[in-house]
Each structure stands twice: as structure tokens, then as C-alpha cells.
Short mmCIF file of C-alpha atoms in Angstrom, two decimals:
data_model
loop_
_atom_site.label_atom_id
_atom_site.label_comp_id
_atom_site.label_asym_id
_atom_site.label_seq_id
_atom_site.Cartn_x
_atom_site.Cartn_y
_atom_site.Cartn_z
CA MET A 76 10.43 204.35 65.69
CA GLN A 77 10.23 203.43 69.28
CA ARG A 78 7.08 203.67 71.60
CA VAL A 79 7.98 204.92 75.11
CA ASN A 80 4.44 205.59 76.52
CA HIS A 81 2.49 202.21 76.59
CA LEU A 82 -1.28 202.20 75.63
CA TRP A 83 -1.82 198.74 77.24
CA ILE A 84 -2.59 200.76 80.55
CA LEU A 85 -4.93 202.96 78.70
CA ALA A 86 -7.08 200.89 76.59
CA PRO A 87 -8.42 198.68 79.54
CA LEU A 88 -9.87 201.66 81.13
CA LEU A 89 -11.99 202.63 78.11
CA ALA A 90 -13.49 199.05 78.16
CA ALA A 91 -14.43 199.19 81.87
CA ALA A 92 -16.07 202.66 81.68
CA CYS A 93 -18.32 201.41 78.78
CA GLY A 94 -19.86 198.34 80.45
CA GLY A 95 -19.87 194.67 79.84
CA GLY A 96 -17.72 192.72 77.49
CA ALA A 97 -14.20 193.46 78.88
CA PRO A 98 -12.04 190.93 80.35
CA GLU A 99 -11.37 191.05 84.14
CA SER A 100 -7.78 192.32 83.39
CA GLN A 101 -9.35 195.31 81.68
CA GLN A 102 -10.90 197.12 84.91
CA CYS A 103 -9.99 200.49 86.15
CA SER A 104 -8.63 198.96 89.43
CA SER A 105 -5.93 197.00 87.70
CA LEU A 106 -4.12 200.22 86.74
CA GLN A 107 -0.38 199.78 87.49
CA GLY A 108 2.80 201.65 86.68
CA GLY A 109 3.65 204.91 85.92
CA SER A 110 4.04 207.32 82.71
CA PRO A 111 7.65 207.83 81.50
CA ILE A 112 7.20 211.58 81.25
CA ALA A 113 9.78 214.42 81.89
CA ALA A 114 7.79 216.57 84.15
CA VAL A 115 4.17 217.44 85.53
CA ARG A 116 2.73 220.77 86.45
CA SER A 117 -0.88 222.02 87.09
CA SER A 118 -2.53 225.21 88.39
CA GLY A 119 -2.38 223.87 92.01
CA GLY A 120 -2.61 221.04 94.15
CA ALA A 121 -0.10 218.02 93.85
CA PRO A 122 0.12 216.78 90.20
CA ASP A 123 2.50 214.02 90.69
CA LEU A 124 -0.43 212.13 92.26
CA ALA A 125 -1.78 211.90 88.85
CA VAL A 126 1.25 210.03 87.53
CA ASP A 127 2.28 208.02 90.42
CA GLY A 128 0.80 204.51 89.29
CA ASN A 129 -1.26 204.60 92.36
CA PRO A 130 -5.11 204.83 91.58
CA ALA A 131 -5.63 205.31 95.43
CA THR A 132 -3.92 208.81 95.12
CA SER A 133 -5.16 211.61 92.69
CA TRP A 134 -4.61 215.20 92.01
CA SER A 135 -7.77 217.17 92.68
CA CYS A 136 -9.37 221.11 92.25
CA SER A 137 -12.51 222.44 92.89
CA GLY A 138 -12.61 225.50 90.57
CA ALA A 139 -10.98 226.10 86.71
CA CYS A 140 -7.90 224.10 86.71
CA TRP A 141 -5.45 222.20 84.45
CA ILE A 142 -2.74 219.72 84.52
CA ASP A 143 0.09 219.41 82.03
CA LEU A 144 2.28 216.43 81.36
CA ASP A 145 5.83 217.33 79.72
CA LEU A 146 7.01 214.42 77.53
CA GLY A 147 10.42 216.13 77.38
CA SER A 148 10.21 216.71 73.66
CA VAL A 149 8.22 217.16 70.66
CA ARG A 150 6.58 213.68 69.91
CA GLN A 151 3.63 212.16 67.76
CA LEU A 152 0.47 212.07 69.97
CA ASP A 153 -1.81 209.15 69.74
CA ALA A 154 -4.02 209.09 72.83
CA VAL A 155 -4.54 210.44 76.22
CA GLY A 156 -6.10 208.20 79.09
CA ILE A 157 -7.99 209.32 82.04
CA GLN A 158 -8.89 207.69 85.07
CA TRP A 159 -11.32 209.75 87.20
CA ALA A 160 -11.19 209.42 91.30
CA GLY A 161 -14.96 209.69 92.14
CA ALA A 162 -17.42 211.81 89.92
CA PRO A 163 -15.54 212.79 86.78
CA ALA A 164 -15.40 216.17 85.33
CA THR A 165 -19.00 216.98 83.48
CA ARG A 166 -17.01 218.60 80.72
CA TYR A 167 -13.16 218.95 79.61
CA GLN A 168 -10.71 219.86 77.13
CA VAL A 169 -7.37 218.23 75.98
CA SER A 170 -5.02 220.62 74.56
CA VAL A 171 -1.30 220.23 72.83
CA SER A 172 1.88 222.52 72.79
CA ALA A 173 5.13 222.48 71.41
CA ASP A 174 6.54 225.21 73.71
CA GLY A 175 4.34 224.94 76.74
CA VAL A 176 2.85 228.55 76.10
CA ASN A 177 0.66 228.39 73.24
CA TYR A 178 -1.79 225.66 73.18
CA ALA A 179 -4.15 224.09 70.53
CA THR A 180 -7.38 222.08 71.60
CA SER A 181 -7.15 218.55 70.32
CA ALA A 182 -9.88 216.62 72.12
CA SER A 183 -12.79 217.43 74.33
CA GLY A 184 -15.23 215.00 76.33
CA VAL A 185 -17.79 214.69 78.74
CA GLY A 186 -16.27 212.76 81.89
CA ALA A 187 -16.78 208.90 82.41
CA THR A 188 -14.73 207.00 85.02
CA CYS A 189 -12.32 205.81 82.70
CA GLU A 190 -11.82 207.12 79.02
CA ARG A 191 -9.44 207.21 76.27
CA GLN A 192 -9.29 210.16 73.78
CA PRO A 193 -7.53 209.76 70.46
CA LEU A 194 -5.14 212.58 69.49
CA THR A 195 -3.62 213.15 66.13
CA ALA A 196 -1.08 215.76 66.68
CA ALA A 197 2.64 216.57 67.54
CA GLY A 198 3.65 218.33 70.76
CA ARG A 199 5.61 218.22 73.79
CA PHE A 200 3.20 219.44 76.27
CA VAL A 201 -0.51 217.77 76.81
CA ARG A 202 -2.79 219.50 79.05
CA LEU A 203 -6.24 218.32 80.61
CA ALA A 204 -8.19 221.62 81.54
CA ILE A 205 -11.39 221.66 83.44
CA ASP A 206 -13.99 224.55 83.30
CA ALA A 207 -15.04 226.03 86.89
CA ASP A 208 -18.47 224.68 86.38
CA ALA A 209 -17.44 221.54 85.37
CA ALA A 210 -15.41 220.78 88.22
CA GLN A 211 -17.95 221.49 90.97
CA PRO A 212 -18.25 220.44 93.78
CA GLY A 213 -14.67 218.95 93.09
CA VAL A 214 -12.93 216.48 90.84
CA ALA A 215 -9.89 214.35 91.32
CA VAL A 216 -7.56 212.43 88.56
CA ALA A 217 -6.32 209.36 89.92
CA GLU A 218 -4.09 208.65 86.80
CA LEU A 219 -3.30 210.35 83.71
CA ARG A 220 -1.49 208.93 80.60
CA VAL A 221 -0.23 209.94 77.06
CA ASP A 222 0.41 207.53 74.31
CA SER A 223 3.00 209.17 71.93
CA GLN A 224 5.94 208.09 69.49
CA GLU A 225 9.15 209.65 68.65
CA ILE A 226 9.18 211.63 65.36
CA ALA A 227 11.90 210.79 62.82
CA SER A 228 14.34 213.53 62.08
CA SER A 229 13.18 213.40 58.47
CA PRO A 230 9.87 213.32 57.21
CA GLY A 231 9.97 209.70 56.17
CA THR A 232 11.21 207.89 53.24
CA PRO A 233 9.50 209.13 49.89
CA PRO A 234 8.25 206.84 47.56
CA GLY A 235 10.45 205.80 44.64
CA PRO A 236 9.76 205.96 41.08
CA VAL A 237 6.20 204.72 40.39
CA THR A 238 5.73 200.91 40.98
CA PRO A 239 3.57 199.37 38.11
CA PRO A 240 0.78 197.14 38.89
CA PRO A 241 1.75 193.37 38.78
CA PRO A 242 1.66 191.80 35.42
CA GLY A 243 -1.83 190.69 34.09
CA SER A 244 -3.86 193.45 36.24
CA THR A 245 -7.14 194.27 34.61
CA ALA A 246 -9.57 197.25 35.53
CA ASP A 247 -12.95 196.96 37.30
CA ALA A 248 -16.26 198.16 36.48
CA PHE A 249 -15.13 201.92 37.23
CA GLY A 250 -12.06 201.46 34.97
CA VAL A 251 -9.66 201.41 38.24
CA THR A 252 -6.75 198.98 37.76
CA MET A 253 -7.23 196.06 40.10
CA LEU A 254 -3.58 195.36 41.37
CA TYR A 255 -3.98 191.71 42.10
CA PRO A 256 -6.35 189.26 40.61
CA SER A 257 -9.95 188.48 42.38
CA ALA A 258 -10.16 185.08 44.21
CA THR A 259 -12.38 182.62 42.28
CA GLY A 260 -15.48 182.69 44.02
CA GLY A 261 -14.56 185.24 46.37
CA GLU A 262 -16.32 187.94 48.12
CA SER A 263 -16.56 191.44 46.11
CA TRP A 264 -18.29 194.61 46.44
CA THR A 265 -18.46 197.70 44.44
CA LEU A 266 -20.24 201.16 45.33
CA PRO A 267 -23.49 200.96 43.41
CA SER A 268 -25.00 203.83 41.66
CA ASP A 269 -27.37 204.76 44.54
CA PRO A 270 -25.64 203.23 47.65
CA ARG A 271 -28.33 204.63 50.01
CA SER A 272 -30.32 201.38 49.21
CA ASP A 273 -27.73 198.95 49.20
CA ALA A 274 -28.19 196.55 52.13
CA ARG A 275 -24.47 195.50 52.30
CA PHE A 276 -23.53 199.26 52.62
CA ASP A 277 -23.82 201.21 55.74
CA PRO A 278 -22.30 205.07 55.70
CA GLN A 279 -23.89 205.56 59.32
CA ASN A 280 -24.35 209.24 58.27
CA THR A 281 -26.24 210.84 55.51
CA ILE A 282 -24.62 211.05 52.05
CA THR A 283 -25.57 213.13 49.03
CA PRO A 284 -25.17 212.68 45.45
CA ASN A 285 -22.78 215.32 43.53
CA ALA A 286 -23.45 216.32 39.91
CA ASP A 287 -20.14 214.42 38.68
CA GLY A 288 -21.50 211.20 40.17
CA SER A 289 -19.33 211.34 43.32
CA TRP A 290 -20.96 211.25 46.84
CA LYS A 291 -20.58 213.76 49.53
CA MET A 292 -20.39 212.92 53.31
CA GLN A 293 -20.51 215.78 55.74
CA SER A 294 -19.44 214.59 59.17
CA ALA A 295 -16.37 214.64 61.12
CA LYS A 296 -16.49 211.07 62.11
CA VAL A 297 -17.00 208.68 59.44
CA ARG A 298 -17.24 204.85 59.38
CA MET A 299 -18.66 203.68 56.29
CA GLU A 300 -19.15 199.71 56.67
CA VAL A 301 -19.04 197.19 54.06
CA PHE A 302 -20.51 193.85 54.74
CA THR A 303 -19.93 190.38 53.01
CA SER A 304 -22.74 188.81 51.30
CA THR A 305 -23.42 186.90 54.50
CA GLY A 306 -24.04 190.11 56.32
CA TYR A 307 -23.35 190.80 60.16
CA ASP A 308 -24.64 188.56 62.80
CA ALA A 309 -23.44 189.40 66.51
CA GLY A 310 -24.71 185.93 67.53
CA LYS A 311 -22.10 184.11 65.26
CA ILE A 312 -19.15 186.18 66.18
CA THR A 313 -16.20 184.53 67.89
CA THR A 314 -13.43 186.41 69.47
CA ASN A 315 -11.12 184.21 71.14
CA ARG A 316 -7.65 184.75 69.36
CA ASP A 317 -6.45 181.31 69.34
CA THR A 318 -9.69 180.03 68.05
CA LEU A 319 -9.76 182.77 65.33
CA ALA A 320 -6.03 181.85 64.24
CA SER A 321 -7.00 178.10 64.06
CA ARG A 322 -10.16 178.37 61.97
CA GLY A 323 -9.55 181.55 60.02
CA TYR A 324 -12.59 183.66 60.39
CA MET A 325 -14.72 185.56 63.07
CA GLN A 326 -18.31 185.10 61.72
CA ALA A 327 -18.51 182.81 58.54
CA PRO A 328 -15.45 181.30 56.15
CA ASN A 329 -16.43 184.14 53.41
CA ASP A 330 -15.44 186.90 56.09
CA TRP A 331 -13.07 189.65 54.48
CA LYS A 332 -9.55 188.36 54.85
CA ASN A 333 -7.24 188.52 51.79
CA ILE A 334 -8.64 191.69 49.94
CA GLU A 335 -7.93 194.74 48.21
CA ILE A 336 -9.86 197.98 49.35
CA THR A 337 -10.05 200.87 46.86
CA GLY A 338 -11.32 204.40 47.37
CA PHE A 339 -11.18 207.41 45.78
CA VAL A 340 -11.56 210.59 47.86
CA LYS A 341 -11.55 214.49 47.71
CA VAL A 342 -11.25 216.46 51.14
CA ASN A 343 -12.94 219.84 50.68
CA SER A 344 -12.47 220.97 54.43
CA ALA A 345 -10.75 219.50 57.10
CA SER A 346 -10.35 220.88 60.95
CA LEU A 347 -7.38 218.93 61.26
CA THR A 348 -5.38 218.33 58.50
CA THR A 349 -2.96 215.91 60.13
CA ASP A 350 -5.87 213.53 60.43
CA ASN A 351 -6.58 210.50 58.08
CA PHE A 352 -8.26 208.23 56.03
CA ALA A 353 -8.13 204.68 56.86
CA TRP A 354 -9.36 201.65 55.09
CA TYR A 355 -9.45 198.66 57.32
CA ALA A 356 -10.81 194.93 57.94
CA ARG A 357 -10.26 191.72 59.85
CA GLY A 358 -12.85 192.13 62.47
CA GLY A 359 -16.29 193.15 63.21
CA ARG A 360 -17.81 195.69 65.15
CA HIS A 361 -15.32 198.48 66.85
CA SER A 362 -17.44 199.22 69.96
CA ASP A 363 -16.39 199.74 73.68
CA PRO A 364 -18.90 197.02 75.03
CA ILE A 365 -17.39 194.40 72.75
CA PRO A 366 -13.60 195.15 72.57
CA CYS A 367 -12.38 191.86 71.43
CA GLU A 368 -14.63 192.08 68.34
CA GLY A 369 -12.60 195.19 67.31
CA SER A 370 -9.40 193.51 65.69
CA ALA A 371 -8.02 195.28 62.37
CA TYR A 372 -5.12 196.21 60.21
CA LYS A 373 -5.85 199.76 59.18
CA GLY A 374 -4.02 201.55 56.28
CA GLY A 375 -3.69 204.86 56.47
CA LEU A 376 -3.34 208.04 54.29
CA HIS A 377 -3.13 211.56 56.11
CA TYR A 378 -4.51 214.57 54.65
CA ASP A 379 -0.85 216.08 54.93
CA GLY A 380 0.43 213.12 52.48
CA ARG A 381 1.79 210.70 55.30
CA ALA A 382 1.14 206.99 55.46
CA ARG A 383 1.29 204.19 57.81
CA PHE A 384 -0.31 200.90 59.22
CA GLU A 385 -2.18 200.69 62.45
CA LYS A 386 -2.75 197.26 63.88
CA GLU A 387 -5.51 197.32 66.32
CA SER A 388 -5.28 193.87 68.38
CA TRP A 389 -8.77 194.91 70.24
CA HIS A 390 -10.66 197.92 70.54
CA VAL A 391 -8.80 200.29 71.64
CA SER A 392 -5.26 198.97 71.62
CA TYR A 393 -3.11 200.12 68.76
CA ARG A 394 0.50 199.33 67.55
CA ASN A 395 1.44 201.97 65.13
CA SER A 396 4.35 201.61 62.25
CA PRO A 397 6.48 204.68 61.17
CA TYR A 398 5.36 207.24 58.98
CA ALA A 399 6.46 207.63 55.32
CA GLN A 400 5.85 210.95 53.55
CA ALA A 401 3.97 209.54 50.62
CA THR A 402 3.00 212.70 48.75
CA SER A 403 2.05 216.40 49.22
CA SER A 404 -1.09 217.30 50.73
CA ILE A 405 -4.03 215.67 49.42
CA MET A 406 -6.53 218.66 50.45
CA ASN A 407 -8.80 219.84 47.72
CA ARG A 408 -7.75 217.35 45.05
CA TRP A 409 -8.89 213.75 44.13
CA VAL A 410 -6.61 210.85 44.91
CA GLY A 411 -6.99 207.02 44.86
CA PHE A 412 -6.07 205.07 47.82
CA LYS A 413 -5.83 201.18 48.29
CA THR A 414 -5.22 198.91 51.20
CA VAL A 415 -4.24 195.60 50.58
CA MET A 416 -3.59 192.64 53.21
CA ARG A 417 -3.19 188.86 52.68
CA ASN A 418 -1.75 186.05 54.34
CA VAL A 419 1.73 184.57 53.49
CA THR A 420 4.07 182.29 55.02
CA ALA A 421 6.98 183.59 56.78
CA ALA A 422 9.56 181.08 58.45
CA GLY A 423 7.18 178.52 57.95
CA LYS A 424 4.40 180.22 60.15
CA THR A 425 1.35 182.11 58.77
CA ALA A 426 2.14 186.11 58.55
CA VAL A 427 0.31 188.92 57.09
CA LYS A 428 1.70 191.12 54.24
CA MET A 429 0.16 194.59 54.00
CA GLU A 430 0.50 197.14 51.18
CA LEU A 431 -0.74 200.95 50.22
CA TRP A 432 -0.90 202.06 46.94
CA LEU A 433 -1.66 205.66 45.84
CA ASN A 434 -3.14 207.00 42.54
CA ASP A 435 -2.03 210.43 43.14
CA SER A 436 -3.33 211.79 39.74
CA ALA A 437 -6.86 210.09 40.09
CA ASP A 438 -6.45 208.83 36.57
CA ARG A 439 -7.47 205.21 37.69
CA VAL A 440 -4.42 203.70 36.07
CA THR A 441 -1.32 205.06 37.41
CA TRP A 442 -0.63 203.48 40.97
CA SER A 443 2.41 203.63 42.99
CA LYS A 444 3.13 201.54 46.05
CA ILE A 445 3.88 203.83 49.10
CA TYR A 446 4.05 201.49 52.07
CA GLU A 447 4.98 197.93 52.71
CA MET A 448 5.29 195.57 55.75
CA THR A 449 4.77 192.44 57.05
CA ASP A 450 3.28 191.17 60.31
CA ASP A 451 5.21 187.86 61.26
CA GLY A 452 4.51 188.22 65.03
CA THR A 453 7.28 190.85 65.66
CA TYR A 454 4.85 194.12 65.11
CA GLY A 455 3.45 194.03 68.53
CA GLY A 456 0.19 194.25 70.29
CA ASP A 457 -1.47 192.73 73.34
CA ALA A 458 -4.02 190.07 71.96
CA SER A 459 -3.45 188.25 75.34
CA LEU A 460 -6.30 190.07 76.56
CA CYS A 461 -8.58 188.43 74.05
CA GLY A 462 -7.50 184.68 74.71
CA ALA A 463 -4.15 184.82 72.65
CA SER A 464 -1.49 182.62 73.87
CA ALA A 465 0.97 184.92 71.97
CA PRO A 466 0.27 188.37 72.87
CA ALA A 467 1.81 189.81 69.33
CA MET A 468 0.07 187.21 66.96
CA PRO A 469 -0.84 188.36 63.69
CA ILE A 470 -4.30 189.02 62.76
CA THR A 471 -4.61 186.25 60.49
CA TRP A 472 -8.29 185.75 60.50
CA GLY A 473 -11.41 187.33 58.30
CA GLY A 474 -13.97 189.40 59.74
CA PRO A 475 -17.32 190.45 58.21
CA ILE A 476 -17.16 194.07 58.18
CA ALA A 477 -14.46 196.07 55.90
CA THR A 478 -14.37 200.07 56.63
CA PHE A 479 -13.92 203.11 55.07
CA ARG A 480 -13.04 205.53 57.90
CA TRP A 481 -11.92 209.20 58.52
CA ASP A 482 -12.22 211.81 61.25
CA SER A 483 -11.81 215.59 61.27
CA ALA A 484 -12.57 216.18 57.66
CA GLU A 485 -16.17 217.82 57.63
CA ASP A 486 -16.58 217.71 53.91
CA VAL A 487 -15.67 214.69 51.77
CA ASP A 488 -16.56 213.45 48.44
CA PHE A 489 -15.89 209.80 47.28
CA ARG A 490 -16.41 207.46 44.58
CA TRP A 491 -15.17 204.25 43.23
CA LEU A 492 -15.18 202.44 46.05
CA SER A 493 -14.74 198.85 46.25
CA VAL A 494 -13.75 195.65 48.34
CA ARG A 495 -12.46 192.28 46.77
CA GLU A 496 -11.09 189.14 48.01
CA ILE A 497 -7.86 188.43 46.12
CA GLN A 498 -5.75 185.48 45.12
#
């Protein structure tokens, strides 16, 4: 899968808008170049000025208005980036269309000078629309970008026969098969009987118990964090990428690094069925003011059954792997999902091997490997923004936080969560 619209232009905008902690090269004023799009159109004015790579020029309007970017073909859309010239719109919507006629809202926001809105949709046309009252007394867009990928002609490589767990596998306290042996003396965590009182678990939203022993989360934006036994201490975080690669950890030697993350989930309702779960680690907080703390490999399972990995070199700068169609829709049924990451040696250098496993029947035992890849420095990324001498360097260090994440699923049940350091 070839990426043709480049997110390294977009992500600096968000960091600049949100205050300190961003390298100088991330400021809005450094925006360069233009988007490789087929055409641009608008409700009026000169839309070409929003995609000319020159932040000194802009497309403007003073009433209800819109601007469309035509990517030339239907593509997988990952994000839209906006640099406003002067005062931003107080409210806007981002919509997506396959034909340029019928649009579906994919994101909305309250304007900041520079911002990035994630998208999880497929489409050819991306529209930024501004309501009349939100445009007063007038607004202007200096630069507009879309991050997208080609869509494979097939739905991806389906999984083969069930891959049995490695020899010698045993079960955890929940009866869930552990694919790889735990590291001797390594960190581990399992969801307690009442996680609301667990100092190492921060769901960041209200969770409630279900009658069957599982737990319910009702939120469209979920980031459930699991800390090592050391906890999280912002004052001890190091973010220089060359330093991290040399010493092997972001906060402490027992940071989550070579790990197996397990969770069982059931999506009861979702406003966007193409969105996904993501189990991830190898960083700290993912927050706009501290972009270089937000490194991660994210193993993703989408509600429509697709799977892939994402590499976040810093928050927010992604490199995505191609999709594989791992299973059918997972809506309204229990599934088990594991993300595994561990350092290996490739061509004499440290690389990172990543695997995704699915327990499609949720029987806790029958697991199949649905995705596998290795980042040996050729996966991509732009870690130089955080002090890396090699921009595409693998994320070989540990971090103090492992996260269970999902979006656009407003009612989800979960159980049997665990994070373990593995051999």
C-alpha cells in the first residue's frame, strides 16, 4: 500500500496549536508544499489558495461555505489537517463522499489555529463545511491537507487455518491462553474483580459492572491506561529518540516493552462501524503539548473485521500498515484480541516483531494469528522531530503506559484484560 498524501505536514500543526513542548520545526509557519490532489472546488472564492503550499495565501468566506478536496479515486482516509489564516471558524464539519454528491459527516470541531482531525472512512471527496454564524465576520483557510492511503483491490489477505499457540503455552488466571511465557520477574497486570479501585488502571471514564462479571464502558472516546508497578512520573520521562534507543526505556527499566496485551470485548453499539479497537504500548502520555512522549505501536482490530498495525513515531504522526480482512463483523458478539510486540535482531540490528491474534469464538483457548510484521527501520516514520538520527528508526524502547483504546463505539462490554512482559 503506497501513501501519497503526507501526514508529516499535518501533525506539526496540531502540536503548534496546543502550546509548548513541540520542536521549533513543528510550528505552523513552517508549512511547505502542496497536497497531491486531483482537484479542488468550493462554494465560492479561490479554493486553489488553500492547497498551494503557501500559508500567506488563503481561501476565505464570510457566510455559510464549503471547500472540497477531490483525491481522484476512493481512498482510505486517515486525517484532515487545517491551518486557519487569522481567527478560525468557531464551528465546522468534515464530511466524506464517494461520488461528490452524497456526503456523510466524519468529524467536527471548534476551530484552533492549527489542527488535525482523525478520519476513519473511505471516500474520494473530503469537504470542510462552515456554518454561516460560525464564519462571521469572515474566516480563511491558509492550508488544507488530507492524509490517505490506497485501498487494495481485494479486502486483504484472509487468515489461514487456525495457528495454534506456541508449544508450552499455559493459561492465565482467567483461563485465557498465554501465547508466550512470561518474563521471569517481569511486569504483569490483570484486570481485578473491581478495577475501579486499582491504582494501576485508569479507565478515564465511568465503568459499571455487568451481571456476567464483565464491565461496561459507555463513551465514544476510550483510553484505558495500565501502568507498570512503578506508576507514571512525568518528571522522569526522557523523549530524545537516540537516548531512548540506547538505554531501552522512557521512564524506568521496568517499562512495558516486550509484551502480550489481551482483551475481550463486545461492541453493543457503534456510530462508525469502520472504527477500531487498538491495544498499544511503548510510550507515555499521548497529549498534544508533549508530542514526543506519544510513541507507540498500535495493534488494531476494526469493528468490520479488518486488522492492521499503526506506528506512531510521536503524537500525532502515523505510519499505517496495509489492512487484512481478519474476520467478519465483530458487532454484537464477544471476541478476544491480543497485540504482541517484542524486540528481535534483524540483520545484526534491533528490530521489533509485532503480531495480532484473534479468539473469534471467545472460548479463551482457540487463537489464530491474523497479522504479523517486523519493523526493521523500513516501516517508516519521522522520529527525527524528537531527536532521532534515523527518521524511520524502530520504537525499540519501553514506556510506562499500555493502553486499551477505542473510538466511535458508544456501548462496549469488556473483560479478561491483561498485560504481561514476555520472554
